[in-house]
């Protein structure tokens, strides 16, 4: 759908991971002048408990915690031709621990951990992913306008001991088969989402730092382990990440690339 100026209307909605896109809003506005992009985000728990009724999403509790930049209590999905839902994790923590703390029988690597067969591990992964796909469909329906963007993988620095240390990710990064099982896990996500009639856009490879990790250059300022403990954050990304991923989705769903100076910026970021 388009607004009165003929601009195509896009909504970015989801958990606190919408913040990476909101902080890139001026670049997005300049680089994609034919789009009218709206942003609607909630803290994770508030988003998971939010009510979606008659195409309108709003917090279940008016007193629920809000993101600092939010300026509205609810959003109607009706006017938008593309709805990018941000922040679904597809049980990532459980997946990483399941892989990290078992020896896969068909893999050569042995660590003395409990064994699991490839068939069993695949079945577990498929079941966990399917539970999240079912949740999305039950909650929002299988609308062709949707593009589901999983939450970014934690920053590579999160494997360093200290505040917000990602213990499961650290253990998994030491397993030789992690890369191929990440590929298998993501293939399951894609297949199960497609079977449900939903489009999923996986994290672009140029933003990654190996298996299940994001490059540290996408960290938000003042959030590394030198920051006060309450401000350390290895999971939420900066505006560069929001910009780069939006460009990738715009090309994937709309066939659009950024215009003018924004195009050269994007080319430098992607190499």
mmCIF file of C-alpha atoms in Angstrom:
data_model
loop_
_atom_site.group_PDB
_atom_site.id
_atom_site.type_symbol
_atom_site.label_atom_id
_atom_site.label_comp_id
_atom_site.label_asym_id
_atom_site.label_seq_id
_atom_site.Cartn_x
_atom_site.Cartn_y
_atom_site.Cartn_z
ATOM 1 C CA UNK A 1 0.000 0.000 0.000
ATOM 2 C CA UNK A 2 1.084 3.582 -0.555
ATOM 3 C CA UNK A 3 0.439 6.853 1.246
ATOM 4 C CA UNK A 4 -0.963 10.062 -0.288
ATOM 5 C CA UNK A 5 2.479 10.906 -1.706
ATOM 6 C CA UNK A 6 2.694 7.570 -3.484
ATOM 7 C CA UNK A 7 5.237 6.148 -1.058
ATOM 8 C CA UNK A 8 5.131 2.459 -0.220
ATOM 9 C CA UNK A 9 4.413 1.924 3.477
ATOM 10 C CA UNK A 10 6.722 -0.372 5.450
ATOM 11 C CA UNK A 11 6.465 -1.317 9.123
ATOM 12 C CA UNK A 12 9.325 -2.566 11.294
ATOM 13 C CA UNK A 13 7.791 -4.128 14.393
ATOM 14 C CA UNK A 14 8.942 -6.408 17.159
ATOM 15 C CA UNK A 15 11.027 -6.573 20.297
ATOM 16 C CA UNK A 16 13.800 -4.243 21.442
ATOM 17 C CA UNK A 17 15.857 -5.348 18.427
ATOM 18 C CA UNK A 18 13.795 -2.856 16.414
ATOM 19 C CA UNK A 19 16.058 -0.231 17.984
ATOM 20 C CA UNK A 20 18.867 -0.959 15.520
ATOM 21 C CA UNK A 21 16.535 0.041 12.690
ATOM 22 C CA UNK A 22 15.063 3.023 14.495
ATOM 23 C CA UNK A 23 18.533 4.487 15.085
ATOM 24 C CA UNK A 24 19.203 4.075 11.343
ATOM 25 C CA UNK A 25 15.935 5.798 10.390
ATOM 26 C CA UNK A 26 17.522 8.906 8.846
ATOM 27 C CA UNK A 27 19.780 6.835 6.597
ATOM 28 C CA UNK A 28 16.823 4.673 5.628
ATOM 29 C CA UNK A 29 14.729 7.742 4.873
ATOM 30 C CA UNK A 30 17.447 9.253 2.690
ATOM 31 C CA UNK A 31 18.465 6.040 0.970
ATOM 32 C CA UNK A 32 14.924 4.897 0.187
ATOM 33 C CA UNK A 33 12.899 8.035 -0.619
ATOM 34 C CA UNK A 34 10.108 5.952 -2.145
ATOM 35 C CA UNK A 35 9.382 4.253 1.178
ATOM 36 C CA UNK A 36 7.488 5.500 4.210
ATOM 37 C CA UNK A 37 8.886 3.442 7.091
ATOM 38 C CA UNK A 38 7.261 3.243 10.527
ATOM 39 C CA UNK A 39 8.811 1.743 13.648
ATOM 40 C CA UNK A 40 7.028 0.028 16.541
ATOM 41 C CA UNK A 41 9.020 -1.784 19.210
ATOM 42 C CA UNK A 42 8.515 -3.125 22.722
ATOM 43 C CA UNK A 43 10.786 -4.733 25.311
ATOM 44 C CA UNK A 44 10.885 -8.486 24.789
ATOM 45 C CA UNK A 45 8.474 -9.509 27.534
ATOM 46 C CA UNK A 46 6.044 -6.713 26.695
ATOM 47 C CA UNK A 47 6.100 -7.724 23.039
ATOM 48 C CA UNK A 48 5.561 -11.398 23.828
ATOM 49 C CA UNK A 49 2.536 -10.505 25.959
ATOM 50 C CA UNK A 50 1.136 -7.840 23.603
ATOM 51 C CA UNK A 51 -2.344 -8.332 22.182
ATOM 52 C CA UNK A 52 -2.944 -8.632 18.449
ATOM 53 C CA UNK A 53 -6.623 -8.182 17.699
ATOM 54 C CA UNK A 54 -8.306 -7.240 14.419
ATOM 55 C CA UNK A 55 -4.935 -6.401 12.897
ATOM 56 C CA UNK A 56 -3.905 -4.033 15.718
ATOM 57 C CA UNK A 57 -0.951 -4.745 18.029
ATOM 58 C CA UNK A 58 -0.768 -3.102 21.439
ATOM 59 C CA UNK A 59 0.602 -3.747 24.932
ATOM 60 C CA UNK A 60 -1.619 -5.928 27.095
ATOM 61 C CA UNK A 61 -0.947 -3.626 30.045
ATOM 62 C CA UNK A 62 -0.984 0.140 29.583
ATOM 63 C CA UNK A 63 1.580 0.394 32.399
ATOM 64 C CA UNK A 64 3.992 -2.059 30.784
ATOM 65 C CA UNK A 65 7.563 -0.875 30.265
ATOM 66 C CA UNK A 66 8.112 0.947 26.968
ATOM 67 C CA UNK A 67 11.162 1.670 24.841
ATOM 68 C CA UNK A 68 12.319 5.265 25.285
ATOM 69 C CA UNK A 69 11.690 6.204 21.644
ATOM 70 C CA UNK A 70 8.191 4.782 21.350
ATOM 71 C CA UNK A 71 5.561 7.437 20.733
ATOM 72 C CA UNK A 72 2.362 5.410 20.358
ATOM 73 C CA UNK A 73 0.546 2.701 22.340
ATOM 74 C CA UNK A 74 -0.518 0.524 19.396
ATOM 75 C CA UNK A 75 -0.080 -0.022 15.672
ATOM 76 C CA UNK A 76 -2.558 -1.048 12.984
ATOM 77 C CA UNK A 77 -1.008 -3.415 10.434
ATOM 78 C CA UNK A 78 -3.619 -2.615 7.772
ATOM 79 C CA UNK A 79 -1.904 0.297 5.930
ATOM 80 C CA UNK A 80 1.393 -1.496 5.331
ATOM 81 C CA UNK A 81 2.472 -3.462 2.260
ATOM 82 C CA UNK A 82 5.566 -4.909 3.972
ATOM 83 C CA UNK A 83 5.758 -5.810 7.658
ATOM 84 C CA UNK A 84 9.206 -6.732 8.960
ATOM 85 C CA UNK A 85 8.879 -8.544 12.284
ATOM 86 C CA UNK A 86 12.108 -8.364 14.255
ATOM 87 C CA UNK A 87 13.449 -10.379 17.171
ATOM 88 C CA UNK A 88 12.226 -13.992 16.935
ATOM 89 C CA UNK A 89 14.947 -16.211 18.433
ATOM 90 C CA UNK A 90 13.709 -19.656 17.330
ATOM 91 C CA UNK A 91 14.755 -21.128 20.738
ATOM 92 C CA UNK A 92 18.386 -20.209 20.014
ATOM 93 C CA UNK A 93 19.668 -20.672 23.571
ATOM 94 C CA UNK A 94 18.232 -24.188 23.784
ATOM 95 C CA UNK A 95 19.600 -24.997 20.328
ATOM 96 C CA UNK A 96 23.128 -23.896 21.215
ATOM 97 C CA UNK A 97 23.163 -25.862 24.445
ATOM 98 C CA UNK A 98 21.752 -28.958 22.780
ATOM 99 C CA UNK A 99 24.562 -28.865 20.221
ATOM 100 C CA UNK A 100 27.326 -27.835 22.612
ATOM 101 C CA UNK A 101 26.746 -30.380 25.345
ATOM 102 C CA UNK A 102 26.285 -33.545 23.299
ATOM 103 C CA UNK A 103 28.531 -35.647 21.120
ATOM 104 C CA UNK A 104 26.869 -36.306 17.771
ATOM 105 C CA UNK A 105 27.348 -39.998 17.038
ATOM 106 C CA UNK A 106 27.936 -39.479 13.331
ATOM 107 C CA UNK A 107 30.584 -36.823 13.953
ATOM 108 C CA UNK A 108 34.210 -37.801 14.627
ATOM 109 C CA UNK A 109 34.689 -35.362 17.501
ATOM 110 C CA UNK A 110 34.376 -36.813 21.009
ATOM 111 C CA UNK A 111 34.347 -34.887 24.281
ATOM 112 C CA UNK A 112 32.950 -37.408 26.730
ATOM 113 C CA UNK A 113 29.557 -35.689 26.734
ATOM 114 C CA UNK A 114 26.267 -37.555 26.380
ATOM 115 C CA UNK A 115 25.829 -38.941 22.853
ATOM 116 C CA UNK A 116 23.031 -38.021 20.477
ATOM 117 C CA UNK A 117 22.347 -39.249 16.961
ATOM 118 C CA UNK A 118 22.018 -36.999 13.943
ATOM 119 C CA UNK A 119 18.410 -38.144 13.562
ATOM 120 C CA UNK A 120 17.574 -37.332 17.180
ATOM 121 C CA UNK A 121 19.286 -33.935 17.086
ATOM 122 C CA UNK A 122 17.499 -33.069 13.855
ATOM 123 C CA UNK A 123 14.178 -34.108 15.365
ATOM 124 C CA UNK A 124 14.775 -31.961 18.443
ATOM 125 C CA UNK A 125 15.762 -28.936 16.356
ATOM 126 C CA UNK A 126 12.779 -29.358 14.057
ATOM 127 C CA UNK A 127 10.375 -29.663 16.991
ATOM 128 C CA UNK A 128 11.765 -26.561 18.717
ATOM 129 C CA UNK A 129 11.674 -24.484 15.542
ATOM 130 C CA UNK A 130 8.179 -25.700 14.685
ATOM 131 C CA UNK A 131 6.912 -24.605 18.091
ATOM 132 C CA UNK A 132 8.002 -21.042 17.319
ATOM 133 C CA UNK A 133 6.590 -21.146 13.792
ATOM 134 C CA UNK A 134 3.256 -22.319 15.198
ATOM 135 C CA UNK A 135 3.367 -19.478 17.712
ATOM 136 C CA UNK A 136 3.905 -16.883 14.984
ATOM 137 C CA UNK A 137 1.053 -18.259 12.876
ATOM 138 C CA UNK A 138 -1.314 -18.592 15.847
ATOM 139 C CA UNK A 139 -0.595 -15.044 16.915
ATOM 140 C CA UNK A 140 -0.296 -13.106 13.660
ATOM 141 C CA UNK A 141 -1.530 -15.435 10.929
ATOM 142 C CA UNK A 142 0.325 -16.320 7.732
ATOM 143 C CA UNK A 143 0.143 -12.924 6.054
ATOM 144 C CA UNK A 144 2.084 -12.668 2.793
ATOM 145 C CA UNK A 145 3.161 -9.141 3.797
ATOM 146 C CA UNK A 146 5.287 -10.480 6.638
ATOM 147 C CA UNK A 147 9.046 -10.871 6.542
ATOM 148 C CA UNK A 148 10.280 -12.510 9.745
ATOM 149 C CA UNK A 149 13.792 -11.429 10.761
ATOM 150 C CA UNK A 150 15.364 -13.496 13.568
ATOM 151 C CA UNK A 151 17.145 -11.652 16.354
ATOM 152 C CA UNK A 152 20.840 -11.133 15.552
ATOM 153 C CA UNK A 153 23.283 -13.662 16.907
ATOM 154 C CA UNK A 154 25.262 -12.437 19.948
ATOM 155 C CA UNK A 155 28.420 -10.435 19.324
ATOM 156 C CA UNK A 156 31.658 -12.397 19.029
ATOM 157 C CA UNK A 157 32.991 -10.593 22.118
ATOM 158 C CA UNK A 158 30.290 -12.308 24.213
ATOM 159 C CA UNK A 159 32.513 -15.398 24.392
ATOM 160 C CA UNK A 160 35.015 -13.428 26.514
ATOM 161 C CA UNK A 161 34.533 -14.027 30.262
ATOM 162 C CA UNK A 162 32.834 -11.121 31.986
ATOM 163 C CA UNK A 163 29.393 -9.546 32.265
ATOM 164 C CA UNK A 164 26.736 -11.058 29.956
ATOM 165 C CA UNK A 165 29.092 -13.894 29.013
ATOM 166 C CA UNK A 166 27.398 -16.299 26.569
ATOM 167 C CA UNK A 167 28.326 -19.610 28.160
ATOM 168 C CA UNK A 168 26.445 -21.826 25.693
ATOM 169 C CA UNK A 169 27.820 -19.972 22.687
ATOM 170 C CA UNK A 170 31.361 -20.192 24.076
ATOM 171 C CA UNK A 171 31.061 -23.941 24.536
ATOM 172 C CA UNK A 172 29.568 -24.385 21.078
ATOM 173 C CA UNK A 173 32.289 -22.321 19.418
ATOM 174 C CA UNK A 174 34.785 -24.943 20.575
ATOM 175 C CA UNK A 175 32.989 -27.793 18.812
ATOM 176 C CA UNK A 176 34.307 -28.644 15.364
ATOM 177 C CA UNK A 177 30.890 -29.453 13.918
ATOM 178 C CA UNK A 178 29.172 -26.228 15.012
ATOM 179 C CA UNK A 179 29.354 -24.564 11.602
ATOM 180 C CA UNK A 180 27.617 -27.337 9.701
ATOM 181 C CA UNK A 181 24.960 -27.718 12.375
ATOM 182 C CA UNK A 182 24.253 -23.985 12.283
ATOM 183 C CA UNK A 183 23.656 -24.388 8.558
ATOM 184 C CA UNK A 184 21.351 -27.334 9.260
ATOM 185 C CA UNK A 185 19.458 -25.405 11.949
ATOM 186 C CA UNK A 186 18.917 -22.438 9.634
ATOM 187 C CA UNK A 187 17.774 -24.745 6.836
ATOM 188 C CA UNK A 188 15.168 -26.152 9.212
ATOM 189 C CA UNK A 189 13.979 -22.625 10.051
ATOM 190 C CA UNK A 190 13.656 -21.762 6.360
ATOM 191 C CA UNK A 191 11.851 -25.001 5.494
ATOM 192 C CA UNK A 192 9.410 -24.853 8.414
ATOM 193 C CA UNK A 193 8.622 -21.184 7.793
ATOM 194 C CA UNK A 194 8.042 -21.750 4.093
ATOM 195 C CA UNK A 195 5.789 -24.704 4.890
ATOM 196 C CA UNK A 196 3.704 -22.329 7.015
ATOM 197 C CA UNK A 197 3.500 -19.798 4.190
ATOM 198 C CA UNK A 198 5.834 -17.310 5.877
ATOM 199 C CA UNK A 199 8.911 -15.515 4.567
ATOM 200 C CA UNK A 200 11.984 -15.593 6.793
ATOM 201 C CA UNK A 201 15.095 -13.507 6.180
ATOM 202 C CA UNK A 202 18.139 -14.920 7.946
ATOM 203 C CA UNK A 203 20.911 -12.690 9.240
ATOM 204 C CA UNK A 204 23.101 -11.585 6.304
ATOM 205 C CA UNK A 205 26.392 -13.483 6.231
ATOM 206 C CA UNK A 206 28.419 -10.304 5.823
ATOM 207 C CA UNK A 207 27.364 -9.265 9.353
ATOM 208 C CA UNK A 208 28.440 -12.519 10.976
ATOM 209 C CA UNK A 209 31.611 -13.604 12.768
ATOM 210 C CA UNK A 210 31.539 -17.352 12.341
ATOM 211 C CA UNK A 211 28.933 -19.707 13.734
ATOM 212 C CA UNK A 212 26.116 -18.158 15.765
ATOM 213 C CA UNK A 213 27.994 -14.837 16.212
ATOM 214 C CA UNK A 214 27.784 -11.256 14.940
ATOM 215 C CA UNK A 215 30.807 -9.087 14.173
ATOM 216 C CA UNK A 216 31.795 -6.812 17.042
ATOM 217 C CA UNK A 217 31.725 -3.738 14.772
ATOM 218 C CA UNK A 218 27.940 -3.766 15.153
ATOM 219 C CA UNK A 219 28.094 -3.232 18.921
ATOM 220 C CA UNK A 220 26.255 -0.259 20.344
ATOM 221 C CA UNK A 221 28.562 2.407 21.833
ATOM 222 C CA UNK A 222 29.347 2.102 25.523
ATOM 223 C CA UNK A 223 28.141 -1.482 25.916
ATOM 224 C CA UNK A 224 31.379 -3.502 26.081
ATOM 225 C CA UNK A 225 32.692 -5.209 29.217
ATOM 226 C CA UNK A 226 34.395 -1.973 30.306
ATOM 227 C CA UNK A 227 30.975 -0.356 30.777
ATOM 228 C CA UNK A 228 29.036 -0.486 34.063
ATOM 229 C CA UNK A 229 27.637 -3.997 34.372
ATOM 230 C CA UNK A 230 24.053 -2.898 33.798
ATOM 231 C CA UNK A 231 25.022 -1.337 30.463
ATOM 232 C CA UNK A 232 26.985 -4.275 29.052
ATOM 233 C CA UNK A 233 25.083 -5.610 26.053
ATOM 234 C CA UNK A 234 26.243 -8.210 23.543
ATOM 235 C CA UNK A 235 22.883 -8.828 21.893
ATOM 236 C CA UNK A 236 21.499 -5.513 20.651
ATOM 237 C CA UNK A 237 23.085 -4.019 17.551
ATOM 238 C CA UNK A 238 23.836 -0.484 16.386
ATOM 239 C CA UNK A 239 22.493 1.628 13.529
ATOM 240 C CA UNK A 240 25.063 0.232 11.067
ATOM 241 C CA UNK A 241 23.517 -3.178 11.563
ATOM 242 C CA UNK A 242 19.990 -1.807 11.171
ATOM 243 C CA UNK A 243 20.941 0.007 7.985
ATOM 244 C CA UNK A 244 22.753 -2.915 6.409
ATOM 245 C CA UNK A 245 20.027 -5.448 7.189
ATOM 246 C CA UNK A 246 17.273 -3.097 6.019
ATOM 247 C CA UNK A 247 19.095 -2.660 2.700
ATOM 248 C CA UNK A 248 19.275 -6.433 2.316
ATOM 249 C CA UNK A 249 15.579 -6.911 3.081
ATOM 250 C CA UNK A 250 14.569 -4.059 0.775
ATOM 251 C CA UNK A 251 16.407 -5.752 -2.070
ATOM 252 C CA UNK A 252 15.013 -9.175 -1.143
ATOM 253 C CA UNK A 253 11.365 -8.131 -0.840
ATOM 254 C CA UNK A 254 11.059 -4.951 -2.898
ATOM 255 C CA UNK A 255 13.896 -5.155 -5.410
ATOM 256 C CA UNK A 256 15.210 -1.818 -4.124
ATOM 257 C CA UNK A 257 18.739 -0.621 -3.448
ATOM 258 C CA UNK A 258 19.696 2.617 -1.663
ATOM 259 C CA UNK A 259 19.978 5.772 -3.725
ATOM 260 C CA UNK A 260 22.654 8.463 -3.957
ATOM 261 C CA UNK A 261 25.365 8.685 -1.321
ATOM 262 C CA UNK A 262 23.619 5.997 0.691
ATOM 263 C CA UNK A 263 24.431 3.479 -2.029
ATOM 264 C CA UNK A 264 28.185 4.081 -1.754
ATOM 265 C CA UNK A 265 27.924 3.757 2.035
ATOM 266 C CA UNK A 266 26.194 0.417 1.670
ATOM 267 C CA UNK A 267 28.758 -0.837 -0.830
ATOM 268 C CA UNK A 268 31.604 0.022 1.563
ATOM 269 C CA UNK A 269 29.898 -1.827 4.417
ATOM 270 C CA UNK A 270 29.302 -4.986 2.412
ATOM 271 C CA UNK A 271 32.688 -4.929 0.710
#
